[in-house]
mmCIF file of C-alpha atoms in Angstrom:
data_model
loop_
_atom_site.group_PDB
_atom_site.id
_atom_site.type_symbol
_atom_site.label_atom_id
_atom_site.label_comp_id
_atom_site.label_asym_id
_atom_site.label_seq_id
_atom_site.Cartn_x
_atom_site.Cartn_y
_atom_site.Cartn_z
ATOM 1 C CA TRP A 11 78.733 111.756 -5.405
ATOM 2 C CA ARG A 12 77.339 113.634 -8.330
ATOM 3 C CA CYS A 13 74.482 115.951 -9.225
ATOM 4 C CA SER A 14 73.226 117.073 -12.596
ATOM 5 C CA PRO A 15 70.875 120.003 -11.864
ATOM 6 C CA SER A 16 70.041 120.298 -15.543
ATOM 7 C CA ASN A 17 68.277 116.930 -15.310
ATOM 8 C CA ALA A 18 65.795 118.381 -12.799
ATOM 9 C CA PRO A 19 62.382 119.600 -13.963
ATOM 10 C CA ALA A 20 62.953 123.053 -15.478
ATOM 11 C CA ARG A 21 61.275 124.846 -12.551
ATOM 12 C CA LEU A 22 63.735 123.239 -10.137
ATOM 13 C CA VAL A 23 67.079 123.572 -11.909
ATOM 14 C CA GLU A 24 68.073 126.669 -9.942
ATOM 15 C CA VAL A 25 66.655 125.219 -6.717
ATOM 16 C CA VAL A 26 68.932 122.164 -7.082
ATOM 17 C CA ARG A 27 71.910 124.362 -7.968
ATOM 18 C CA ASP A 28 71.301 126.507 -4.904
ATOM 19 C CA ALA A 29 70.983 123.428 -2.678
ATOM 20 C CA VAL A 30 74.311 122.140 -3.953
ATOM 21 C CA ALA A 31 75.861 125.528 -3.191
ATOM 22 C CA CYS A 32 74.757 125.116 0.453
ATOM 23 C CA ILE A 33 76.834 121.987 0.941
ATOM 24 C CA GLY A 34 79.263 122.722 3.755
ATOM 25 C CA MET A 35 77.088 125.335 5.526
ATOM 26 C CA HIS A 36 77.031 124.299 9.181
ATOM 27 C CA GLU A 37 75.726 124.942 12.653
ATOM 28 C CA ASP A 38 77.452 127.354 14.991
ATOM 29 C CA PRO A 39 78.310 125.998 17.446
ATOM 30 C CA PRO A 40 78.264 122.403 16.149
ATOM 31 C CA GLY A 41 75.488 120.291 17.692
ATOM 32 C CA SER A 42 73.330 123.284 18.529
ATOM 33 C CA ASN A 43 70.836 123.221 15.636
ATOM 34 C CA ARG A 44 71.622 126.961 15.414
ATOM 35 C CA GLY A 45 73.800 129.321 13.385
ATOM 36 C CA PRO A 46 73.167 132.380 11.213
ATOM 37 C CA GLN A 47 72.026 130.422 8.118
ATOM 38 C CA VAL A 48 70.391 127.599 10.042
ATOM 39 C CA ASP A 49 68.297 130.146 11.929
ATOM 40 C CA VAL A 50 67.152 131.664 8.623
ATOM 41 C CA TRP A 51 66.040 128.278 7.333
ATOM 42 C CA LEU A 52 64.190 127.520 10.621
ATOM 43 C CA ARG A 53 62.399 130.888 10.444
ATOM 44 C CA LEU A 54 61.377 130.322 6.802
ATOM 45 C CA ALA A 55 59.762 127.021 7.790
ATOM 46 C CA GLY A 56 58.117 128.441 10.907
ATOM 47 C CA ALA A 57 60.202 126.348 13.273
ATOM 48 C CA ASP A 58 61.598 127.396 16.635
ATOM 49 C CA PRO A 59 65.295 128.284 16.968
ATOM 50 C CA GLY A 60 67.298 125.163 17.780
ATOM 51 C CA ALA A 61 64.794 122.731 16.267
ATOM 52 C CA PRO A 62 66.010 119.913 14.029
ATOM 53 C CA TRP A 63 66.397 121.541 10.614
ATOM 54 C CA CYS A 64 66.605 119.011 7.761
ATOM 55 C CA ALA A 65 63.053 119.805 6.629
ATOM 56 C CA SER A 66 63.500 123.508 7.193
ATOM 57 C CA PHE A 67 66.527 123.412 4.871
ATOM 58 C CA LEU A 68 64.499 121.555 2.241
ATOM 59 C CA THR A 69 61.591 124.003 2.598
ATOM 60 C CA ALA A 70 63.949 126.983 2.248
ATOM 61 C CA CYS A 71 65.439 125.511 -0.936
ATOM 62 C CA PHE A 72 61.994 125.061 -2.541
ATOM 63 C CA GLN A 73 60.939 128.606 -1.507
ATOM 64 C CA ARG A 74 63.376 129.880 -4.179
ATOM 65 C CA ALA A 75 61.060 128.588 -6.980
ATOM 66 C CA ASP A 76 58.302 130.894 -8.156
ATOM 67 C CA PRO A 77 55.806 129.844 -7.070
ATOM 68 C CA PRO A 78 57.235 127.550 -4.406
ATOM 69 C CA PRO A 79 56.112 123.997 -5.166
ATOM 70 C CA ILE A 80 55.750 122.989 -1.501
ATOM 71 C CA PRO A 81 54.504 124.917 1.499
ATOM 72 C CA ARG A 82 56.685 125.948 4.424
ATOM 73 C CA LEU A 83 56.956 122.736 6.431
ATOM 74 C CA ALA A 84 59.403 121.990 9.246
ATOM 75 C CA SER A 85 59.296 118.210 9.568
ATOM 76 C CA ALA A 86 59.734 115.132 7.405
ATOM 77 C CA LEU A 87 56.333 113.908 8.650
ATOM 78 C CA LYS A 88 54.570 117.109 7.505
ATOM 79 C CA ILE A 89 56.303 116.930 4.107
ATOM 80 C CA ARG A 90 55.200 113.310 3.672
ATOM 81 C CA GLU A 91 51.648 114.255 4.689
ATOM 82 C CA TRP A 92 51.691 117.090 2.120
ATOM 83 C CA ALA A 93 53.013 114.757 -0.581
ATOM 84 C CA THR A 94 50.365 112.107 0.209
ATOM 85 C CA LYS A 95 47.501 114.647 0.231
ATOM 86 C CA ASN A 96 48.635 116.167 -3.078
ATOM 87 C CA GLY A 97 49.367 112.959 -4.943
ATOM 88 C CA ARG A 98 53.137 113.615 -4.993
ATOM 89 C CA LEU A 99 54.423 110.378 -3.410
ATOM 90 C CA LEU A 100 56.276 108.289 -5.982
ATOM 91 C CA PRO A 101 55.591 104.607 -6.452
ATOM 92 C CA VAL A 102 58.220 102.160 -5.233
ATOM 93 C CA GLY A 103 60.961 101.807 -7.840
ATOM 94 C CA ALA A 104 60.042 104.994 -9.736
ATOM 95 C CA ALA A 105 62.903 106.734 -11.548
ATOM 96 C CA LEU A 106 64.159 109.657 -9.438
ATOM 97 C CA LEU A 107 65.049 113.150 -10.665
ATOM 98 C CA PRO A 108 67.228 115.862 -9.146
ATOM 99 C CA GLY A 109 64.920 117.928 -6.962
ATOM 100 C CA ASP A 110 62.801 114.994 -5.822
ATOM 101 C CA ILE A 111 62.289 114.666 -2.049
ATOM 102 C CA CYS A 112 63.596 111.677 -0.125
ATOM 103 C CA GLY A 113 62.430 110.962 3.395
ATOM 104 C CA ILE A 114 61.956 108.579 6.232
ATOM 105 C CA VAL A 115 59.518 108.826 9.116
ATOM 106 C CA ARG A 116 59.769 106.559 12.116
ATOM 107 C CA ALA A 117 56.807 105.246 14.108
ATOM 108 C CA ASP A 118 57.314 108.037 16.695
ATOM 109 C CA GLY A 119 56.752 110.650 13.968
ATOM 110 C CA HIS A 120 60.369 111.827 13.869
ATOM 111 C CA GLY A 121 62.349 111.431 10.741
ATOM 112 C CA HIS A 122 64.771 112.901 8.218
ATOM 113 C CA CYS A 123 64.473 114.254 4.686
ATOM 114 C CA GLY A 124 66.602 115.629 1.885
ATOM 115 C CA MET A 125 66.670 116.432 -1.799
ATOM 116 C CA VAL A 126 67.595 113.918 -4.462
ATOM 117 C CA ALA A 127 70.723 115.071 -6.264
ATOM 118 C CA GLU A 128 70.991 112.103 -8.600
ATOM 119 C CA GLN A 129 69.840 108.471 -8.854
ATOM 120 C CA LEU A 130 73.232 106.845 -9.175
ATOM 121 C CA ASP A 131 71.915 103.397 -10.050
ATOM 122 C CA GLY A 132 69.035 101.186 -8.965
ATOM 123 C CA GLU A 133 70.454 100.812 -5.517
ATOM 124 C CA ARG A 134 72.045 104.177 -4.551
ATOM 125 C CA VAL A 135 70.851 107.747 -4.399
ATOM 126 C CA ALA A 136 72.987 110.885 -4.054
ATOM 127 C CA SER A 137 71.226 113.478 -1.906
ATOM 128 C CA ILE A 138 71.633 116.932 -0.412
ATOM 129 C CA GLU A 139 70.652 116.846 3.249
ATOM 130 C CA GLY A 140 70.537 119.394 6.034
ATOM 131 C CA ASN A 141 71.301 118.552 9.656
ATOM 132 C CA VAL A 142 73.734 115.713 8.928
ATOM 133 C CA ALA A 143 76.653 115.900 11.395
ATOM 134 C CA SER A 144 75.697 119.571 12.047
ATOM 135 C CA ALA A 145 75.889 120.618 8.383
ATOM 136 C CA VAL A 146 74.463 120.458 4.858
ATOM 137 C CA ARG A 147 76.053 117.417 3.269
ATOM 138 C CA GLY A 148 76.154 115.673 -0.083
ATOM 139 C CA MET A 149 75.390 112.079 0.807
ATOM 140 C CA VAL A 150 75.147 108.742 -0.948
ATOM 141 C CA ARG A 151 72.699 106.306 0.627
ATOM 142 C CA ALA A 152 71.110 103.026 -0.354
ATOM 143 C CA ARG A 153 67.750 103.720 -1.962
ATOM 144 C CA ALA A 154 66.257 101.235 0.532
ATOM 145 C CA ALA A 155 67.433 103.494 3.442
ATOM 146 C CA TRP A 156 64.733 105.978 2.469
ATOM 147 C CA GLY A 157 61.116 105.203 3.370
ATOM 148 C CA TRP A 158 59.543 107.345 0.609
ATOM 149 C CA PHE A 159 60.199 109.633 -2.290
ATOM 150 C CA ALA A 160 58.069 112.500 -3.618
ATOM 151 C CA ARG A 161 58.083 114.716 -6.641
ATOM 152 C CA ALA A 162 57.762 118.420 -5.799
ATOM 153 C CA VAL A 163 56.584 119.440 -9.271
#
């Protein structure tokens, strides 16, 4: 796993650094979708306490930029809708930058999202994701595991 925040668009360098610093923050108790920091992220995104929080974490990260590049959204579906409406979805195979958004939305509207930390090669992406095993985690996933990518700025 690796992340080079300095490769992010200038406006997002600190956002990516802050997201990396959150790795290891976790729910309390585990499995509750709650905890002091998780509750802050949920509030920032306008979500109810105990709601799934991957998108709320992502939203909170982007709120640190001035002005925030994305609105306060609490679901992967809403983030994808915002990206589509604003021309931010990336074409298949586009080069990814730290600070890009990665997501998947299932047919039932539920999904998961995170922040690209680094495109490792053509097949793998390092990401920073909230609500993975009750914590913020640095992950490596196959690029094909994600359904879409978006550029916040």
